[in-house]
């Protein structure tokens, strides 16, 4: 398979495919971060996670339209406001869903899966009714278009770099919140021992609600970033949900570092394979490898030892 | 449940009522088109039946039943497709005698794994064995390592995704996204005209009742009781000396084989098979049929399948927008308010009323509902 390329070409190919893999990696990490909090910390299977992400994407799309129509001068910076709005919208919806649905089902994790799947159907149809069935794409500001020429044969798109920087920032923020802040300590205390956490005065119901909302809000930001590299339709979220769950499970459900490592390995494998075979076969092989490894090592790459 | 009979009185009445409905009432009052629709719905009832064993009794939620439905369906469809692609039927192709989609994809010879499907005997064995062995491999790999609950659900879902992508991607060997269409005859007997559809309907109902009796037998045997015990307190069963993994593997394989029979029936009755019945969405829909009917009730699952599908057809014909809201709402309502589904409502509210009406003195809920699942946490 390498016969037709020179060494230099091959190098460039690997760099370019590696970069494409890094963009996929960013999307996986952004989606998986929210899920790692909700599934990994709370044990809730949120099948509607993709729909929370799409909500963020639609919020971004609306913001860009508003800026285009009324504030064309500030258009270059609309994206930062859109991200905040996306976080608030998805987080608020998450809080509502936790209050109405999830809190009744903490003892039945498999049933949360079915209920949130129902929720995802409702949200998809709602998006279809409100925004139409066609995919929408946002207008990117001028500075995000184009690409950087690193060498003659290697060039990298600017929006990709932007999404990657965003991913790093959000990951650092989540790591800080979960491991350094007082609130993150409360979350981890509730996860490790709910009864004891309640006994020392932590309001566990409140912690649950805000944890779920935070996970959904991050999904909203992910959706916002997603608009930079692809278009948004009512069912776009569903395309990624299984991959994202695999990323989280593969990494070891409760480990943030594991999530990042598994997102990296899965996305790099897939994008490298994609060059040598059809996209569908690359995906099949990647997923098969992940499922195979999970069968050998069910606890995932980075397992946290907790007493059950 | 102290005796070894595998149907008690109320269950026998329930089975006879279902038989009357499927064998007498529906064929009398429905035209052939609608009866064929019922036949299509009943193919999902096989899957729902398998899920009652595996999920309701065993506590193993598989979100990959579409995989087994698809494997069974594709085995059947491959046989029918080969018969439909005889040399004289496919004269206009550049390579006569191979299925049309292979010809479109520049494949000039029948692939090796297609060749045995010339034989009906092999096909029937494959319909049972291929999904059964596949389930055995997945089950053995997972349950022997004590992977269960949510992890198992996610991994089966991934398997469903993999198989769909594979089928869609390998167009030349599988027919791709369109699936295998234009299935014509079974051993020279045309499956398309109306009288053939009626014969196939009765054949399917017969198979369904065989499966119902197998399920009843499993449920009332010691095996079924161990399954329930395992669902409620897995460790206690393990400490009593039972091999929990083997029982789980067995339940999963039974459900896989039931689903595969349903898939084969689908290919026969509906006349095509496509990847849209394999993936994640159909797999979860099949779970919801079971949940609506009642995950603990063998007959409830069949009624649930029929009702949800009737609602789907009529609602999506007249209000396509409302249907997804309705289905989503149904998921949430069943999970939150009626974890035992229709059978639970029947057992808790309607059956006692009827019993009081006839004053039969037996006010215990019938064998339909059993123990509520809401309180018991699934085995981790």
XYZ file of C-alpha atoms in Angstrom:
688
model
C 0.000 0.000 0.000
C 2.992 2.328 0.361
C 4.469 1.587 -3.048
C 3.250 4.611 -4.957
C 4.386 7.269 -2.491
C 7.799 8.703 -1.785
C 9.027 9.063 1.785
C 8.301 12.800 1.800
C 4.777 12.282 0.502
C 4.128 9.672 3.144
C 5.334 12.037 5.842
C 2.981 14.748 4.634
C 0.112 12.283 4.425
C 0.645 11.178 7.978
C 0.833 14.774 9.186
C -2.323 15.775 7.309
C -4.252 12.670 8.366
C -2.931 13.182 11.868
C -4.304 16.684 11.822
C -7.675 15.509 10.509
C -7.584 13.015 13.344
C -6.869 15.846 15.789
C -10.039 17.664 14.690
C -12.042 14.471 15.127
C -10.281 14.089 18.462
C -11.458 17.557 19.509
C -15.065 16.739 18.648
C -14.862 13.441 20.532
C -13.264 15.065 23.562
C -15.815 17.874 23.673
C -18.721 15.454 23.421
C -17.168 12.897 25.716
C -16.303 15.419 28.460
C -19.951 16.111 29.160
C -20.754 12.433 28.962
C -17.833 11.503 31.191
C -19.311 13.753 33.854
C -22.867 12.477 33.461
C -22.155 8.799 32.811
C -18.812 8.451 34.508
C -19.624 10.387 37.658
C -23.370 9.960 38.010
C -23.881 6.626 36.228
C -26.728 8.019 34.163
C -26.858 6.891 30.545
C -27.942 9.983 28.704
C -28.896 8.937 25.197
C -30.119 12.483 24.536
C -26.586 13.841 24.926
C -26.269 14.363 21.183
C -29.470 16.392 21.185
C -28.110 18.686 23.911
C -25.112 19.202 21.670
C -27.319 19.999 18.701
C -29.206 22.524 20.828
C -25.905 24.342 21.332
C -25.278 24.196 17.585
C -28.690 25.709 16.829
C -28.142 28.440 19.432
C -24.861 29.292 17.713
C -26.576 29.360 14.353
C -29.276 31.724 15.656
C -26.687 33.986 17.269
C -24.755 34.216 14.041
C -27.936 35.126 12.181
C -28.801 37.828 14.712
C -25.305 39.303 14.501
C -25.400 39.232 10.732
C -28.695 41.057 10.635
C -28.275 43.636 13.412
C -24.633 43.860 14.470
C -22.518 43.195 11.376
C -19.680 45.235 12.888
C -19.213 42.815 15.757
C -19.606 39.712 13.612
C -15.962 38.725 13.984
C -16.501 38.074 17.683
C -20.015 36.634 17.746
C -18.715 33.173 18.383
C -17.660 33.835 21.939
C -21.095 35.103 22.913
C -22.697 32.187 21.057
C -20.694 29.713 23.102
C -21.818 31.234 26.374
C -25.433 31.254 25.202
C -25.123 27.646 24.079
C -23.783 26.656 27.482
C -26.642 28.416 29.252
C -29.351 27.015 26.964
C -28.181 23.399 27.135
C -27.418 23.663 30.846
C -30.880 25.046 31.599
C -32.551 22.314 29.566
C -30.373 19.774 31.371
C -31.469 21.100 34.735
C -35.106 20.849 33.686
C -34.648 17.302 32.431
C -32.878 16.253 35.615
C -35.734 17.640 37.699
C -38.515 16.180 35.589
C -37.036 12.848 34.566
C -33.622 11.726 35.721
C -33.961 12.167 39.476
C -36.722 9.566 39.554
C -34.517 6.994 37.888
C -31.161 7.040 39.727
C -31.806 3.554 41.046
C -32.575 2.136 37.596
C -29.677 3.020 35.288
C -30.948 0.896 32.401
C -34.267 2.703 32.506
C -32.615 6.108 32.231
C -31.315 4.842 28.918
C -34.830 4.185 27.619
C -36.306 7.374 29.024
C -33.549 9.587 27.636
C -33.867 7.826 24.289
C -37.526 8.885 24.314
C -36.396 12.381 25.200
C -33.984 12.382 22.273
C -36.813 11.439 19.884
C -38.939 14.286 21.213
C -36.080 16.788 20.943
C -35.249 15.672 17.394
C -38.822 16.166 16.297
C -38.947 19.521 18.098
C -35.838 20.685 16.214
C -37.368 19.461 12.987
C -40.587 21.375 13.637
C -38.831 24.571 14.720
C -35.747 24.734 12.499
C -36.805 22.541 9.566
C -35.447 19.214 8.435
C -32.652 20.694 6.319
C -29.164 21.014 7.690
C -28.037 24.519 8.519
C -24.500 25.850 8.453
C -23.199 28.959 10.184
C -21.359 31.745 8.414
C -17.782 31.781 9.682
C -16.160 35.156 10.348
C -13.387 36.131 7.931
C -10.471 35.421 10.258
C -11.460 31.800 10.684
C -11.438 30.979 6.972
C -8.387 29.862 5.059
C -5.499 27.749 6.210
C -1.906 27.983 7.350
C 0.774 26.760 4.963
C 3.339 24.967 7.045
C 5.319 23.527 4.142
C 4.528 23.089 0.442
C 2.562 19.907 0.978
C 1.232 20.482 4.474
C -1.486 22.987 5.230
C -3.801 23.171 8.198
C -7.220 24.913 8.303
C -7.564 27.762 10.820
C -11.005 26.768 12.069
C -9.557 23.376 12.968
C -6.802 25.020 15.017
C -9.409 27.199 16.713
C -11.549 24.194 17.662
C -8.497 22.442 19.046
C -7.498 25.404 21.191
C -11.069 25.588 22.406
C -10.960 21.908 23.325
C -7.805 22.361 25.349
C -9.293 25.348 27.210
C -12.552 23.581 28.014
C -10.747 20.437 29.120
C -8.558 22.462 31.468
C -11.621 24.260 32.832
C -13.435 20.980 33.459
C -10.365 19.464 35.090
C -10.097 22.518 37.347
C -13.772 22.398 38.281
C -13.782 18.688 38.985
C -10.464 18.346 40.812
C -9.627 21.724 42.327
C -12.815 23.553 43.153
C -14.908 23.067 46.273
C -17.893 22.136 44.158
C -15.975 19.453 42.269
C -14.947 17.956 45.598
C -18.614 17.759 46.552
C -19.443 16.026 43.255
C -16.747 13.429 43.762
C -17.805 12.929 47.360
C -21.390 12.251 46.289
C -20.208 9.799 43.636
C -18.000 7.870 46.022
C -20.423 7.646 48.897
C -23.792 9.289 48.628
C -24.949 8.577 52.165
C -21.785 9.842 53.823
C -21.727 12.910 51.594
C -25.263 13.690 52.691
C -24.308 13.092 56.318
C -21.534 15.683 56.245
C -23.963 18.273 54.968
C -23.684 18.188 51.190
C -26.996 18.766 49.483
C -26.785 15.717 47.248
C -29.894 16.493 45.210
C -28.564 19.914 44.363
C -25.155 18.494 43.467
C -26.827 15.944 41.188
C -28.827 18.609 39.419
C -25.874 20.910 38.832
C -23.613 18.062 37.756
C -26.125 16.984 35.149
C -26.599 20.579 34.035
C -22.825 21.065 33.753
C -22.509 17.943 31.599
C -25.306 19.143 29.329
C -23.871 22.649 29.182
C -20.514 21.280 28.027
C -22.401 19.326 25.377
C -23.903 22.658 24.272
C -20.437 24.194 23.943
C -19.353 21.118 21.998
C -22.248 21.688 19.628
C -21.214 25.292 19.273
C -17.694 24.239 18.320
C -19.146 21.595 16.042
C -20.733 24.270 13.828
C -17.199 25.470 12.951
C -16.414 22.277 11.090
C -19.733 20.841 9.954
C -23.385 21.607 9.332
C -26.173 20.900 11.796
C -29.386 18.944 11.277
C -32.030 17.607 13.649
C -30.471 14.135 13.705
C -26.763 15.060 13.634
C -26.455 14.316 17.342
C -27.437 10.713 16.933
C -24.536 10.061 14.578
C -21.985 10.571 17.311
C -23.719 9.204 20.382
C -22.492 5.599 20.140
C -18.953 6.675 19.323
C -18.983 8.990 22.296
C -20.210 6.334 24.671
C -17.484 4.029 23.400
C -14.911 6.760 23.974
C -16.038 7.172 27.573
C -16.285 3.440 28.291
C -12.981 2.724 26.563
C -11.232 5.356 28.615
C -12.569 4.036 31.892
C -15.803 5.660 32.877
C -14.731 7.735 35.852
C -11.384 8.964 34.558
C -10.991 12.285 32.780
C -7.487 11.437 31.616
C -8.729 8.090 30.299
C -11.436 9.815 28.292
C -8.865 12.056 26.617
C -6.471 9.192 25.930
C -9.189 7.023 24.436
C -10.588 9.870 22.313
C -7.070 10.415 21.011
C -6.366 6.796 20.167
C -9.779 6.171 18.582
C -9.737 9.299 16.435
C -6.134 8.831 15.304
C -6.722 5.182 14.407
C -9.804 6.046 12.450
C -8.377 8.951 10.489
C -5.141 7.111 9.678
C -7.041 4.042 8.493
C -9.385 6.247 6.488
C -6.570 7.113 4.137
C -5.871 3.523 3.232
C -9.386 2.146 2.911
C -12.956 3.327 2.573
C -14.347 5.449 5.404
C -16.843 2.795 6.410
C -14.240 0.042 6.681
C -11.975 2.337 8.708
C -14.827 2.957 11.119
C -15.726 -0.737 11.311
C -12.125 -1.735 12.070
C -11.736 1.000 14.681
C -14.952 0.128 16.464
C -14.161 -3.589 16.278
C -10.773 -2.956 17.851
C -12.378 -0.925 20.616
C -15.035 -3.560 21.317
C -12.380 -6.284 21.215
C -10.155 -4.468 23.689
C -13.146 -3.767 25.928
C -13.914 -7.481 25.996
C -10.372 -8.165 27.186
C -10.257 -5.210 29.547
C -13.820 -4.290 30.525
C -12.807 -1.620 33.010
C -11.328 0.535 30.252
C -7.876 2.011 29.784
C -7.610 4.028 32.978
C -9.699 2.389 35.641
C -10.278 4.075 38.943
C -10.300 1.641 41.813
C -13.415 2.289 43.855
C -15.066 0.066 46.367
C -18.417 -1.008 44.963
C -45.514 -22.294 40.646
C -44.889 -25.354 42.707
C -45.977 -27.828 40.050
C -43.993 -28.568 36.948
C -46.691 -27.771 34.407
C -45.490 -24.968 32.213
C -48.840 -23.228 31.809
C -51.252 -22.502 34.596
C -54.959 -21.898 34.099
C -54.965 -18.147 33.596
C -52.003 -18.357 31.239
C -53.721 -21.035 29.226
C -56.765 -18.779 28.844
C -54.469 -15.940 27.788
C -52.723 -18.086 25.190
C -56.041 -19.360 23.826
C -57.347 -15.786 23.573
C -54.230 -14.731 21.688
C -54.567 -17.757 19.410
C -58.198 -16.888 18.721
C -57.221 -13.326 17.919
C -54.351 -14.237 15.595
C -55.771 -17.347 13.938
C -59.491 -16.517 13.673
C -60.402 -12.895 14.280
C -57.643 -11.015 12.442
C -57.731 -13.169 9.258
C -61.547 -12.882 9.175
C -61.764 -9.136 9.507
C -58.636 -7.836 7.783
C -57.922 -7.736 4.062
C -54.727 -9.295 2.761
C -52.782 -6.029 2.809
C -53.555 -5.387 6.473
C -52.986 -9.033 7.357
C -49.563 -8.774 5.776
C -48.909 -5.723 7.949
C -49.833 -7.783 11.009
C -47.417 -10.441 9.787
C -44.718 -7.784 9.633
C -45.495 -6.622 13.183
C -45.460 -10.177 14.455
C -41.901 -10.632 13.221
C -40.940 -8.048 15.850
C -42.961 -9.980 18.397
C -40.358 -12.756 18.170
C -37.721 -10.226 19.190
C -39.914 -8.910 21.998
C -40.422 -12.463 23.224
C -36.674 -12.996 23.325
C -36.249 -9.754 25.237
C -38.754 -10.895 27.873
C -36.490 -13.866 28.589
C -33.235 -11.975 28.394
C -34.202 -8.568 29.829
C -37.347 -9.195 31.871
C -36.203 -12.435 33.496
C -32.447 -12.348 33.057
C -32.015 -8.629 33.686
C -29.685 -8.316 30.684
C -30.647 -5.366 28.518
C -29.386 -5.976 25.009
C -29.579 -3.026 22.665
C -28.314 -5.131 19.791
C -31.269 -7.372 19.068
C -31.437 -5.818 15.618
C -28.124 -7.566 14.923
C -29.700 -10.985 15.398
C -32.908 -9.979 13.650
C -30.719 -8.851 10.776
C -28.523 -11.966 10.732
C -31.577 -14.217 10.584
C -33.228 -12.016 7.994
C -30.130 -11.819 5.824
C -29.617 -15.596 5.916
C -33.172 -16.094 4.667
C -32.889 -13.259 2.154
C -29.629 -14.660 0.758
C -31.338 -17.973 0.010
C -34.350 -16.274 -1.594
C -32.127 -13.888 -3.518
C -30.047 -16.710 -4.950
C -33.196 -18.469 -6.062
C -34.497 -15.262 -7.649
C -31.183 -14.763 -9.482
C -31.242 -17.931 -11.541
C -29.444 -17.793 -14.852
C -32.614 -17.306 -16.934
C -33.902 -14.548 -14.622
C -30.661 -12.596 -14.890
C -29.901 -13.010 -18.580
C -29.409 -9.287 -19.162
C -26.598 -8.989 -16.591
C -22.993 -9.097 -17.658
C -22.554 -12.104 -15.356
C -25.813 -14.084 -15.324
C -26.675 -16.168 -12.297
C -25.470 -13.837 -9.552
C -27.650 -11.371 -7.572
C -28.277 -8.090 -9.389
C -26.507 -5.858 -6.855
C -23.309 -7.882 -7.260
C -23.489 -7.335 -10.983
C -23.933 -3.574 -10.446
C -20.827 -3.580 -8.243
C -18.634 -5.293 -10.856
C -18.424 -8.577 -9.002
C -18.144 -11.409 -11.471
C -18.363 -14.539 -9.334
C -20.471 -15.549 -6.378
C -18.438 -15.008 -3.169
C -17.551 -18.120 -1.175
C -19.779 -17.380 1.812
C -22.814 -17.090 -0.465
C -22.463 -20.539 -2.022
C -23.907 -22.707 0.793
C -27.079 -20.604 0.707
C -28.189 -22.469 -2.404
C -29.429 -25.132 0.000
C -32.607 -24.561 2.006
C -31.538 -27.006 4.714
C -28.283 -25.137 5.217
C -30.178 -21.839 5.309
C -32.596 -23.014 7.986
C -29.706 -24.291 10.094
C -27.774 -21.075 9.525
C -30.756 -18.946 10.618
C -30.545 -20.565 14.034
C -26.824 -21.253 14.314
C -25.201 -18.071 12.989
C -26.949 -15.677 15.409
C -26.791 -18.273 18.166
C -23.033 -18.672 17.845
C -22.540 -14.944 17.515
C -24.521 -14.381 20.704
C -22.514 -17.163 22.359
C -19.231 -15.427 21.505
C -20.389 -11.994 22.655
C -22.070 -13.425 25.739
C -19.125 -15.598 26.713
C -16.670 -12.748 26.264
C -18.768 -10.353 28.320
C -20.439 -12.391 31.019
C -17.428 -14.535 31.876
C -15.687 -11.294 32.760
C -18.699 -10.148 34.733
C -19.462 -7.289 32.424
C -23.126 -6.495 32.637
C -25.747 -3.837 33.053
C -25.050 -0.575 31.321
C -21.697 -1.639 29.869
C -23.277 -4.608 28.160
C -26.016 -2.375 26.735
C -23.472 0.057 25.302
C -21.301 -2.660 23.807
C -24.231 -4.441 22.149
C -25.227 -1.083 20.761
C -21.755 -0.646 19.316
C -22.016 -4.089 17.732
C -25.283 -3.026 16.093
C -23.584 0.104 14.767
C -20.631 -1.920 13.438
C -22.822 -4.411 11.605
C -24.903 -1.661 10.001
C -21.833 0.203 8.774
C -20.386 -3.051 7.473
C -23.544 -3.998 5.570
C -23.951 -0.535 4.084
C -20.259 -0.305 3.206
C -19.895 -3.726 1.555
C -22.457 -3.022 -1.136
C -21.220 -5.677 -3.529
C -21.671 -8.501 -1.050
C -24.741 -7.367 0.884
C -26.781 -5.057 -1.333
C -25.726 -2.009 0.673
C -28.228 0.494 1.995
C -31.007 -0.787 -0.266
C -30.671 -4.274 1.140
C -31.828 -7.358 -0.697
C -34.938 -6.611 -2.663
C -36.992 -8.436 -5.273
C -37.236 -11.773 -3.476
C -39.562 -14.011 -5.465
C -39.864 -17.713 -4.788
C -39.228 -20.290 -2.106
C -38.336 -23.624 -3.720
C -40.290 -22.592 -6.795
C -43.325 -21.482 -4.776
C -44.113 -17.808 -5.432
C -44.190 -15.859 -2.131
C -45.657 -12.686 -3.589
C -49.364 -13.369 -4.439
C -52.154 -12.950 -1.889
C -52.782 -16.620 -1.117
C -49.077 -17.146 -0.456
C -49.127 -14.220 1.975
C -51.989 -15.831 3.882
C -50.193 -19.184 4.050
C -47.029 -17.452 5.245
C -49.031 -15.560 7.882
C -50.371 -18.797 9.361
C -46.937 -20.373 9.204
C -45.529 -17.414 11.107
C -48.267 -17.545 13.749
C -47.493 -21.245 14.187
C -43.801 -20.511 14.730
C -44.702 -17.742 17.155
C -46.709 -20.143 19.277
C -43.856 -22.638 19.302
C -41.626 -19.849 20.597
C -44.261 -18.836 23.168
C -44.330 -22.402 24.493
C -40.541 -22.529 24.662
C -40.569 -19.251 26.574
C -43.269 -20.550 28.909
C -41.250 -23.679 29.501
C -38.095 -21.701 30.318
C -40.027 -19.437 32.606
C -41.659 -22.165 34.650
C -38.687 -24.468 34.781
C -36.048 -24.249 37.462
C -33.909 -22.443 34.925
C -36.364 -19.564 34.748
C -36.427 -19.241 38.491
C -32.647 -19.103 38.603
C -32.742 -16.364 35.970
C -35.097 -14.280 38.118
C -33.021 -14.918 41.214
C -29.918 -13.854 39.318
C -31.574 -10.647 38.163
C -32.553 -9.705 41.702
C -29.484 -10.831 43.684
C -26.707 -11.941 41.430
C -24.107 -12.508 44.125
C -26.390 -14.687 46.207
C -26.949 -16.991 43.233
C -23.223 -17.098 42.571
C -22.465 -17.951 46.175
C -25.051 -20.731 46.030
C -22.805 -22.440 43.522
C -24.484 -21.599 40.240
C -22.469 -20.379 37.293
C -24.150 -17.032 36.748
C -22.304 -16.403 33.498
C -23.571 -19.598 31.864
C -27.180 -18.794 32.666
C -26.779 -15.307 31.285
C -25.171 -16.637 28.119
C -28.038 -19.084 27.723
C -30.711 -16.392 28.106
C -28.896 -14.129 25.675
C -28.545 -16.922 23.088
C -32.230 -17.842 23.355
C -33.221 -14.241 22.776
C -30.820 -14.045 19.831
C -32.297 -17.161 18.212
C -35.854 -15.879 18.699
C -34.863 -12.573 17.105
C -33.245 -14.409 14.200
C -36.391 -16.459 13.569
C -38.300 -13.181 13.537
C -35.844 -11.779 11.019
C -36.200 -14.799 8.739
C -39.983 -14.454 8.932
C -39.583 -10.797 8.033
C -37.674 -11.635 4.865
C -40.346 -14.178 3.904
C -43.416 -12.087 4.689
C -42.267 -8.633 3.664
C -40.134 -9.740 0.742
C -36.962 -7.765 1.415
C -34.279 -7.192 4.037
C -32.273 -4.051 4.580
C -29.789 -2.598 7.073
C -32.483 -0.259 8.394
C -33.696 -3.178 10.542
C -30.264 -3.908 11.983
C -28.994 -0.697 13.523
C -29.346 1.077 16.824
C -32.689 2.757 16.207
C -34.652 -0.419 15.360
C -32.903 -2.276 18.179
C -34.051 0.267 20.744
C -37.539 0.343 19.246
C -37.732 -3.407 19.744
C -36.853 -2.916 23.395
C -39.651 -0.416 23.736
C -42.209 -2.845 22.320
C -41.275 -5.167 25.145
C -41.354 -2.375 27.699
C -44.791 -1.213 26.581
C -46.204 -4.725 26.654
C -44.600 -5.516 29.958
C -41.079 -6.795 30.277
C -42.167 -9.645 32.532
C -45.061 -10.845 30.451
C -44.665 -13.236 27.545
C -48.075 -12.468 26.083
C -47.876 -8.796 27.038
C -44.794 -8.363 24.867
C -46.739 -9.617 21.847
C -49.681 -7.327 22.484
C -47.265 -4.462 23.108
C -45.552 -5.078 19.767
C -48.859 -5.180 17.924
C -50.241 -2.064 19.614
C -47.147 0.111 19.226
C -46.863 -0.854 15.569
C -50.548 -0.255 14.885
C -50.204 3.150 16.517
C -47.042 3.815 14.531
C -48.653 2.947 11.206
C -51.878 4.847 11.765
C -50.289 7.874 13.442
C -47.438 8.208 11.017
C -49.871 7.891 8.103
C -52.066 10.747 9.322
C -49.831 12.878 11.595
C -46.207 12.256 10.695
C -45.061 15.137 12.893
C -46.837 13.933 15.979
C -45.598 10.376 15.790
C -42.126 10.955 17.169
C -43.517 13.074 19.998
C -45.940 10.254 20.739
C -43.274 7.546 20.653
C -40.882 9.586 22.783
C -43.621 10.363 25.276
C -44.550 6.695 25.378
C -40.946 5.738 26.259
C -40.864 8.208 29.105
C -44.344 7.388 30.383
C -43.724 3.644 30.374
C -40.417 3.973 32.174
C -41.571 6.520 34.750
C -45.119 5.452 35.478
C -45.655 1.889 34.255
C -42.442 -0.099 34.504
C -44.458 -3.283 34.007
C -46.172 -2.002 30.889
C -49.602 -3.030 29.716
C -49.378 -6.376 31.467
C -48.729 -4.556 34.717
C -51.803 -2.380 34.242
C -53.804 -5.490 33.407
C -52.529 -7.409 36.398
C -52.879 -4.542 38.865
C -56.137 -2.910 37.841
C -58.184 -4.803 35.269
C -57.737 -8.443 36.233
C -58.782 -7.908 39.875
C -61.885 -6.071 38.657
C -62.801 -8.949 36.367
C -62.101 -11.434 39.117
C -64.381 -9.508 41.465
C -67.036 -9.370 38.743
C -67.087 -13.101 38.323
C -66.558 -13.561 42.024
C -64.273 -16.455 41.376
C -62.586 -15.962 44.711
C -59.162 -15.775 43.130
C -58.270 -12.106 43.461
C -54.564 -12.645 43.021
C -53.250 -11.006 39.864
C -52.903 -13.540 37.085
C -49.642 -15.014 35.984
C -49.096 -12.060 33.682
C -47.461 -9.507 35.826
C -45.513 -11.295 38.483
C -43.342 -9.200 40.704
C -42.977 -5.465 40.077
C -39.577 -4.510 38.742
C -39.638 -0.952 39.994
C -38.233 -1.801 43.389
C -35.608 -4.252 42.324
C -32.427 -2.703 41.090
C -31.000 -4.555 38.122
C -27.996 -6.674 38.824
C -24.770 -4.823 38.261
